């Protein structure tokens, strides 16, 4: 095998959990020049986004092709293969979702996708972004806030399933309860599934209510709350590496990513600035 082939034939597997002690969901990032999968099937829905090159997949007695930006959905139990459609190979990001993740927020039983290759640029970008972020840092609350929401959107837009009722009465009160619980359990937040059960809701209804009331998903609200807490600790003189764990971020890189998103500077730059001012 040449050096180029060794570099290009790459896979990266990450396991995220959907909430604290929640079920696992696997994420695959792959780049193949020559690899061809043997015929196989999965128990889960395979949802992938092609990010480079083109792939040909034997599926349902024919062949389907995907290209950059394509969303590919393979249903549970369906035998398939996959391989490069051209000499430059193919690259994709995929996740493996249990059927229940596509039925929350829909009616009509298990979703059926008549077309395996879908064109939905907005959803493809959102799936790629979530996959990339969670592969780098598989935060349980972030995974549970983003992936079920996107998979419900996928089922509602492109499958035979019907959308369930979107309106959730009392959205402001629901969001207030969720915010209070997340703030109180900052270091080890409860799962959205558990919160939804306590409120007599489905997880999708909870996410819908929270987004309606706040405009953001629960993990984003909690991250911003953690940043606020981190600021006061940095101002007291603690270093970013210490602060990250004290406010519930996975590590300093996780803190830095959110600190920059919210405030536009790194925690270290912020600390240095406020320390200089204090001096």
mmCIF file of C-alpha atoms in Angstrom:
data_model
loop_
_atom_site.group_PDB
_atom_site.id
_atom_site.type_symbol
_atom_site.label_atom_id
_atom_site.label_comp_id
_atom_site.label_asym_id
_atom_site.label_seq_id
_atom_site.Cartn_x
_atom_site.Cartn_y
_atom_site.Cartn_z
ATOM 1 C CA UNK A 1 0.000 0.000 0.000
ATOM 2 C CA UNK A 2 1.368 3.443 -0.903
ATOM 3 C CA UNK A 3 1.787 6.273 1.602
ATOM 4 C CA UNK A 4 -1.067 8.135 -0.086
ATOM 5 C CA UNK A 5 -3.385 5.147 0.343
ATOM 6 C CA UNK A 6 -2.469 4.795 4.003
ATOM 7 C CA UNK A 7 -3.320 8.452 4.555
ATOM 8 C CA UNK A 8 -6.552 8.440 2.584
ATOM 9 C CA UNK A 9 -8.012 5.194 3.961
ATOM 10 C CA UNK A 10 -9.130 6.599 7.301
ATOM 11 C CA UNK A 11 -11.917 5.977 9.787
ATOM 12 C CA UNK A 12 -12.695 7.621 13.097
ATOM 13 C CA UNK A 13 -15.362 6.217 15.427
ATOM 14 C CA UNK A 14 -16.920 8.079 18.343
ATOM 15 C CA UNK A 15 -19.580 6.949 20.785
ATOM 16 C CA UNK A 16 -21.808 9.655 22.212
ATOM 17 C CA UNK A 17 -24.459 9.197 24.884
ATOM 18 C CA UNK A 18 -27.883 10.772 24.630
ATOM 19 C CA UNK A 19 -28.034 12.330 28.069
ATOM 20 C CA UNK A 20 -26.581 11.272 31.395
ATOM 21 C CA UNK A 21 -26.550 7.452 31.528
ATOM 22 C CA UNK A 22 -28.532 7.514 28.291
ATOM 23 C CA UNK A 23 -28.324 5.137 25.339
ATOM 24 C CA UNK A 24 -25.258 5.276 23.086
ATOM 25 C CA UNK A 25 -25.231 6.615 19.561
ATOM 26 C CA UNK A 26 -22.263 5.902 17.300
ATOM 27 C CA UNK A 27 -20.672 8.419 14.928
ATOM 28 C CA UNK A 28 -18.372 7.450 12.051
ATOM 29 C CA UNK A 29 -16.103 9.691 10.001
ATOM 30 C CA UNK A 30 -14.595 7.887 7.004
ATOM 31 C CA UNK A 31 -12.461 8.618 3.938
ATOM 32 C CA UNK A 32 -11.854 5.762 1.507
ATOM 33 C CA UNK A 33 -9.995 5.571 -1.793
ATOM 34 C CA UNK A 34 -10.576 1.886 -2.449
ATOM 35 C CA UNK A 35 -12.481 0.271 0.402
ATOM 36 C CA UNK A 36 -15.690 -1.539 -0.564
ATOM 37 C CA UNK A 37 -18.009 -2.766 2.179
ATOM 38 C CA UNK A 38 -19.168 -6.375 2.080
ATOM 39 C CA UNK A 39 -22.960 -6.828 1.961
ATOM 40 C CA UNK A 40 -24.327 -6.138 5.445
ATOM 41 C CA UNK A 41 -27.234 -4.609 7.344
ATOM 42 C CA UNK A 42 -27.656 -2.592 10.542
ATOM 43 C CA UNK A 43 -30.244 -2.746 13.302
ATOM 44 C CA UNK A 44 -30.349 1.062 13.282
ATOM 45 C CA UNK A 45 -31.061 3.715 10.694
ATOM 46 C CA UNK A 46 -27.813 4.710 9.010
ATOM 47 C CA UNK A 47 -27.868 8.448 8.332
ATOM 48 C CA UNK A 48 -24.877 9.813 6.462
ATOM 49 C CA UNK A 49 -23.766 12.973 4.709
ATOM 50 C CA UNK A 50 -21.310 12.665 1.828
ATOM 51 C CA UNK A 51 -18.577 15.277 2.229
ATOM 52 C CA UNK A 52 -16.248 14.453 -0.658
ATOM 53 C CA UNK A 53 -16.050 12.366 -3.817
ATOM 54 C CA UNK A 54 -18.883 10.026 -4.728
ATOM 55 C CA UNK A 55 -20.096 6.687 -3.407
ATOM 56 C CA UNK A 56 -22.064 3.911 -5.064
ATOM 57 C CA UNK A 57 -24.250 1.758 -2.825
ATOM 58 C CA UNK A 58 -26.007 -1.475 -3.762
ATOM 59 C CA UNK A 59 -29.427 -1.121 -2.105
ATOM 60 C CA UNK A 60 -32.899 -2.582 -2.631
ATOM 61 C CA UNK A 61 -31.935 -4.419 -5.780
ATOM 62 C CA UNK A 62 -30.307 -1.452 -7.512
ATOM 63 C CA UNK A 63 -27.498 1.050 -7.172
ATOM 64 C CA UNK A 64 -27.667 4.525 -5.699
ATOM 65 C CA UNK A 65 -25.049 7.272 -5.930
ATOM 66 C CA UNK A 66 -24.234 10.009 -3.445
ATOM 67 C CA UNK A 67 -22.260 13.204 -3.975
ATOM 68 C CA UNK A 68 -20.996 16.013 -1.712
ATOM 69 C CA UNK A 69 -23.954 17.373 0.237
ATOM 70 C CA UNK A 70 -26.126 14.286 -0.250
ATOM 71 C CA UNK A 71 -27.908 12.832 2.767
ATOM 72 C CA UNK A 72 -28.053 9.031 2.627
ATOM 73 C CA UNK A 73 -30.605 7.134 4.740
ATOM 74 C CA UNK A 74 -30.432 3.334 4.915
ATOM 75 C CA UNK A 75 -33.233 1.634 6.815
ATOM 76 C CA UNK A 76 -32.775 -1.027 9.523
ATOM 77 C CA UNK A 77 -32.382 -4.560 8.193
ATOM 78 C CA UNK A 78 -31.736 -3.507 4.581
ATOM 79 C CA UNK A 79 -28.736 -5.261 3.040
ATOM 80 C CA UNK A 80 -26.318 -2.906 1.308
ATOM 81 C CA UNK A 81 -22.730 -2.384 0.221
ATOM 82 C CA UNK A 82 -20.749 0.801 -0.339
ATOM 83 C CA UNK A 83 -17.693 1.774 -2.309
ATOM 84 C CA UNK A 84 -16.057 4.491 -4.403
ATOM 85 C CA UNK A 85 -17.867 5.531 -7.554
ATOM 86 C CA UNK A 86 -14.718 7.143 -9.013
ATOM 87 C CA UNK A 87 -10.958 7.001 -8.670
ATOM 88 C CA UNK A 88 -10.780 9.879 -6.186
ATOM 89 C CA UNK A 89 -12.687 7.874 -3.557
ATOM 90 C CA UNK A 90 -15.313 9.183 -1.177
ATOM 91 C CA UNK A 91 -15.676 10.630 2.297
ATOM 92 C CA UNK A 92 -18.663 10.795 4.571
ATOM 93 C CA UNK A 93 -19.923 11.293 8.108
ATOM 94 C CA UNK A 94 -22.526 8.851 9.409
ATOM 95 C CA UNK A 95 -24.482 8.132 12.550
ATOM 96 C CA UNK A 96 -26.410 5.041 13.587
ATOM 97 C CA UNK A 97 -29.776 5.914 15.122
ATOM 98 C CA UNK A 98 -32.207 3.566 16.831
ATOM 99 C CA UNK A 99 -35.684 3.678 15.223
ATOM 100 C CA UNK A 100 -37.193 5.367 18.285
ATOM 101 C CA UNK A 101 -35.134 8.493 17.577
ATOM 102 C CA UNK A 102 -37.061 9.001 14.334
ATOM 103 C CA UNK A 103 -40.522 8.387 15.784
ATOM 104 C CA UNK A 104 -40.488 11.018 18.537
ATOM 105 C CA UNK A 105 -42.280 13.988 17.003
ATOM 106 C CA UNK A 106 -43.921 11.963 14.234
ATOM 107 C CA UNK A 107 -47.068 9.877 13.752
ATOM 108 C CA UNK A 108 -47.694 6.787 11.674
ATOM 109 C CA UNK A 109 -45.242 4.271 13.056
ATOM 110 C CA UNK A 110 -41.729 3.584 11.836
ATOM 111 C CA UNK A 111 -40.722 6.128 9.168
ATOM 112 C CA UNK A 112 -40.156 4.760 5.685
ATOM 113 C CA UNK A 113 -37.815 6.558 3.306
ATOM 114 C CA UNK A 114 -38.768 5.825 -0.296
ATOM 115 C CA UNK A 115 -35.623 7.596 -1.496
ATOM 116 C CA UNK A 116 -32.315 6.676 0.090
ATOM 117 C CA UNK A 117 -30.433 9.714 -1.265
ATOM 118 C CA UNK A 118 -31.906 13.065 -0.248
ATOM 119 C CA UNK A 119 -31.224 16.656 -1.283
ATOM 120 C CA UNK A 120 -31.719 18.962 1.693
ATOM 121 C CA UNK A 121 -28.779 21.400 1.947
ATOM 122 C CA UNK A 122 -29.943 23.041 5.174
ATOM 123 C CA UNK A 123 -30.369 19.746 7.003
ATOM 124 C CA UNK A 124 -27.134 18.348 5.546
ATOM 125 C CA UNK A 125 -25.180 21.314 6.922
ATOM 126 C CA UNK A 126 -26.833 20.933 10.342
ATOM 127 C CA UNK A 127 -26.134 17.188 10.470
ATOM 128 C CA UNK A 128 -22.496 17.750 9.508
ATOM 129 C CA UNK A 129 -22.036 20.454 12.121
ATOM 130 C CA UNK A 130 -23.552 18.339 14.893
ATOM 131 C CA UNK A 131 -21.526 15.297 13.834
ATOM 132 C CA UNK A 132 -18.264 17.283 13.769
ATOM 133 C CA UNK A 133 -18.857 18.943 17.142
ATOM 134 C CA UNK A 134 -19.916 15.742 18.888
ATOM 135 C CA UNK A 135 -17.066 13.716 17.394
ATOM 136 C CA UNK A 136 -14.657 16.256 18.902
ATOM 137 C CA UNK A 137 -16.462 16.440 22.263
ATOM 138 C CA UNK A 138 -19.324 13.943 22.774
ATOM 139 C CA UNK A 139 -21.081 15.913 25.517
ATOM 140 C CA UNK A 140 -24.212 13.947 26.579
ATOM 141 C CA UNK A 141 -26.550 16.943 26.917
ATOM 142 C CA UNK A 142 -25.381 18.413 23.612
ATOM 143 C CA UNK A 143 -25.877 15.065 21.860
ATOM 144 C CA UNK A 144 -29.369 14.719 23.319
ATOM 145 C CA UNK A 145 -30.294 18.297 22.426
ATOM 146 C CA UNK A 146 -29.103 18.194 18.818
ATOM 147 C CA UNK A 147 -29.332 14.711 17.337
ATOM 148 C CA UNK A 148 -32.940 13.706 18.187
ATOM 149 C CA UNK A 149 -34.092 17.144 16.978
ATOM 150 C CA UNK A 150 -32.329 16.729 13.623
ATOM 151 C CA UNK A 151 -33.471 13.127 13.181
ATOM 152 C CA UNK A 152 -37.075 14.159 13.822
ATOM 153 C CA UNK A 153 -36.669 16.871 11.176
ATOM 154 C CA UNK A 154 -35.295 14.261 8.784
ATOM 155 C CA UNK A 155 -38.285 11.961 9.343
ATOM 156 C CA UNK A 156 -40.829 14.763 9.106
ATOM 157 C CA UNK A 157 -39.409 16.211 5.904
ATOM 158 C CA UNK A 158 -38.516 13.115 3.935
ATOM 159 C CA UNK A 159 -40.303 9.994 5.191
ATOM 160 C CA UNK A 160 -43.838 8.659 5.099
ATOM 161 C CA UNK A 161 -44.327 9.670 8.754
ATOM 162 C CA UNK A 162 -46.637 12.546 9.597
ATOM 163 C CA UNK A 163 -45.675 15.421 11.842
ATOM 164 C CA UNK A 164 -47.155 15.418 15.338
ATOM 165 C CA UNK A 165 -48.644 18.544 16.897
ATOM 166 C CA UNK A 166 -45.973 21.217 17.388
ATOM 167 C CA UNK A 167 -47.736 23.451 19.882
ATOM 168 C CA UNK A 168 -46.810 22.761 23.506
ATOM 169 C CA UNK A 169 -48.939 24.727 26.001
ATOM 170 C CA UNK A 170 -47.021 26.452 28.779
ATOM 171 C CA UNK A 171 -43.691 26.624 26.942
ATOM 172 C CA UNK A 172 -42.350 29.418 29.169
ATOM 173 C CA UNK A 173 -43.053 27.460 32.344
ATOM 174 C CA UNK A 174 -41.525 24.293 30.904
ATOM 175 C CA UNK A 175 -38.381 26.171 29.904
ATOM 176 C CA UNK A 176 -38.133 27.730 33.366
ATOM 177 C CA UNK A 177 -38.244 24.313 35.037
ATOM 178 C CA UNK A 178 -35.611 22.930 32.670
ATOM 179 C CA UNK A 179 -33.319 25.937 33.154
ATOM 180 C CA UNK A 180 -33.568 25.658 36.938
ATOM 181 C CA UNK A 181 -32.738 21.945 36.901
ATOM 182 C CA UNK A 182 -29.791 22.427 34.551
ATOM 183 C CA UNK A 183 -28.407 25.292 36.641
ATOM 184 C CA UNK A 184 -28.847 23.340 39.884
ATOM 185 C CA UNK A 185 -27.076 20.271 38.448
ATOM 186 C CA UNK A 186 -24.396 22.172 36.565
ATOM 187 C CA UNK A 187 -21.655 19.556 36.807
ATOM 188 C CA UNK A 188 -23.784 16.540 35.947
ATOM 189 C CA UNK A 189 -26.991 17.732 34.268
ATOM 190 C CA UNK A 190 -30.004 15.418 34.044
ATOM 191 C CA UNK A 191 -30.998 13.904 30.745
ATOM 192 C CA UNK A 192 -33.709 15.572 28.710
ATOM 193 C CA UNK A 193 -35.539 12.254 28.595
ATOM 194 C CA UNK A 194 -35.732 12.220 32.405
ATOM 195 C CA UNK A 195 -36.823 15.862 32.542
ATOM 196 C CA UNK A 196 -39.471 15.221 29.904
ATOM 197 C CA UNK A 197 -40.848 12.250 31.846
ATOM 198 C CA UNK A 198 -41.058 14.357 35.008
ATOM 199 C CA UNK A 199 -43.048 16.967 33.057
ATOM 200 C CA UNK A 200 -45.334 14.445 31.333
ATOM 201 C CA UNK A 201 -43.886 15.264 27.902
ATOM 202 C CA UNK A 202 -41.977 13.528 25.155
ATOM 203 C CA UNK A 203 -38.389 14.607 24.656
ATOM 204 C CA UNK A 204 -39.346 16.235 21.368
ATOM 205 C CA UNK A 205 -42.112 18.236 23.089
ATOM 206 C CA UNK A 206 -39.631 19.404 25.726
ATOM 207 C CA UNK A 207 -37.141 20.473 23.046
ATOM 208 C CA UNK A 208 -39.891 22.233 21.105
ATOM 209 C CA UNK A 209 -41.101 24.092 24.206
ATOM 210 C CA UNK A 210 -37.592 25.104 25.249
ATOM 211 C CA UNK A 211 -36.698 26.394 21.788
ATOM 212 C CA UNK A 212 -40.005 28.248 21.543
ATOM 213 C CA UNK A 213 -39.420 30.000 24.867
ATOM 214 C CA UNK A 214 -35.682 30.714 24.616
ATOM 215 C CA UNK A 215 -34.763 30.468 20.934
ATOM 216 C CA UNK A 216 -31.933 28.010 21.668
ATOM 217 C CA UNK A 217 -31.638 24.318 22.650
ATOM 218 C CA UNK A 218 -30.971 23.315 26.281
ATOM 219 C CA UNK A 219 -27.283 22.497 25.827
ATOM 220 C CA UNK A 220 -26.610 25.960 24.376
ATOM 221 C CA UNK A 221 -28.382 27.628 27.308
ATOM 222 C CA UNK A 222 -26.376 25.567 29.792
ATOM 223 C CA UNK A 223 -23.095 26.309 27.993
ATOM 224 C CA UNK A 224 -23.798 30.044 28.203
ATOM 225 C CA UNK A 225 -24.698 29.714 31.876
ATOM 226 C CA UNK A 226 -21.398 27.898 32.448
ATOM 227 C CA UNK A 227 -19.530 30.670 30.653
ATOM 228 C CA UNK A 228 -21.110 33.221 32.988
ATOM 229 C CA UNK A 229 -19.968 31.188 35.984
ATOM 230 C CA UNK A 230 -16.527 30.771 34.428
ATOM 231 C CA UNK A 231 -16.104 34.527 34.083
ATOM 232 C CA UNK A 232 -16.420 35.106 37.810
ATOM 233 C CA UNK A 233 -13.928 32.322 38.564
ATOM 234 C CA UNK A 234 -11.430 33.685 36.042
ATOM 235 C CA UNK A 235 -11.838 37.130 37.578
ATOM 236 C CA UNK A 236 -10.976 35.644 40.978
ATOM 237 C CA UNK A 237 -7.624 34.517 39.566
ATOM 238 C CA UNK A 238 -8.226 30.854 38.733
ATOM 239 C CA UNK A 239 -6.686 29.515 35.547
ATOM 240 C CA UNK A 240 -8.801 28.252 32.614
ATOM 241 C CA UNK A 241 -7.708 24.640 33.143
ATOM 242 C CA UNK A 242 -9.030 24.802 36.713
ATOM 243 C CA UNK A 243 -12.202 26.649 35.794
ATOM 244 C CA UNK A 244 -13.282 24.219 33.054
ATOM 245 C CA UNK A 245 -13.970 21.361 35.460
ATOM 246 C CA UNK A 246 -15.506 23.612 38.114
ATOM 247 C CA UNK A 247 -18.282 24.755 35.782
ATOM 248 C CA UNK A 248 -18.911 21.423 34.050
ATOM 249 C CA UNK A 249 -17.014 21.648 30.760
ATOM 250 C CA UNK A 250 -15.242 18.483 29.634
ATOM 251 C CA UNK A 251 -11.837 20.157 29.474
ATOM 252 C CA UNK A 252 -10.134 23.464 28.752
ATOM 253 C CA UNK A 253 -10.686 23.110 24.995
ATOM 254 C CA UNK A 254 -14.427 22.715 25.587
ATOM 255 C CA UNK A 255 -14.449 25.820 27.791
ATOM 256 C CA UNK A 256 -12.440 27.775 25.229
ATOM 257 C CA UNK A 257 -14.749 26.834 22.372
ATOM 258 C CA UNK A 258 -17.827 28.117 24.194
ATOM 259 C CA UNK A 259 -16.117 31.113 25.787
ATOM 260 C CA UNK A 260 -15.098 32.353 22.346
ATOM 261 C CA UNK A 261 -18.578 31.714 20.950
ATOM 262 C CA UNK A 262 -20.233 33.736 23.697
ATOM 263 C CA UNK A 263 -17.673 36.474 24.427
ATOM 264 C CA UNK A 264 -15.404 36.507 21.379
ATOM 265 C CA UNK A 265 -12.172 35.967 23.350
ATOM 266 C CA UNK A 266 -10.400 33.004 24.912
ATOM 267 C CA UNK A 267 -10.645 32.397 28.666
ATOM 268 C CA UNK A 268 -6.903 33.066 28.993
ATOM 269 C CA UNK A 269 -7.164 36.405 27.191
ATOM 270 C CA UNK A 270 -10.174 37.356 29.311
ATOM 271 C CA UNK A 271 -8.371 36.421 32.541
ATOM 272 C CA UNK A 272 -5.279 38.368 31.564
ATOM 273 C CA UNK A 273 -7.394 41.385 30.678
ATOM 274 C CA UNK A 274 -9.324 41.512 33.932
ATOM 275 C CA UNK A 275 -6.191 40.794 35.964
ATOM 276 C CA UNK A 276 -4.392 43.683 34.249
ATOM 277 C CA UNK A 277 -7.341 45.965 34.969
ATOM 278 C CA UNK A 278 -7.396 44.901 38.602
ATOM 279 C CA UNK A 279 -3.705 45.651 38.860
#
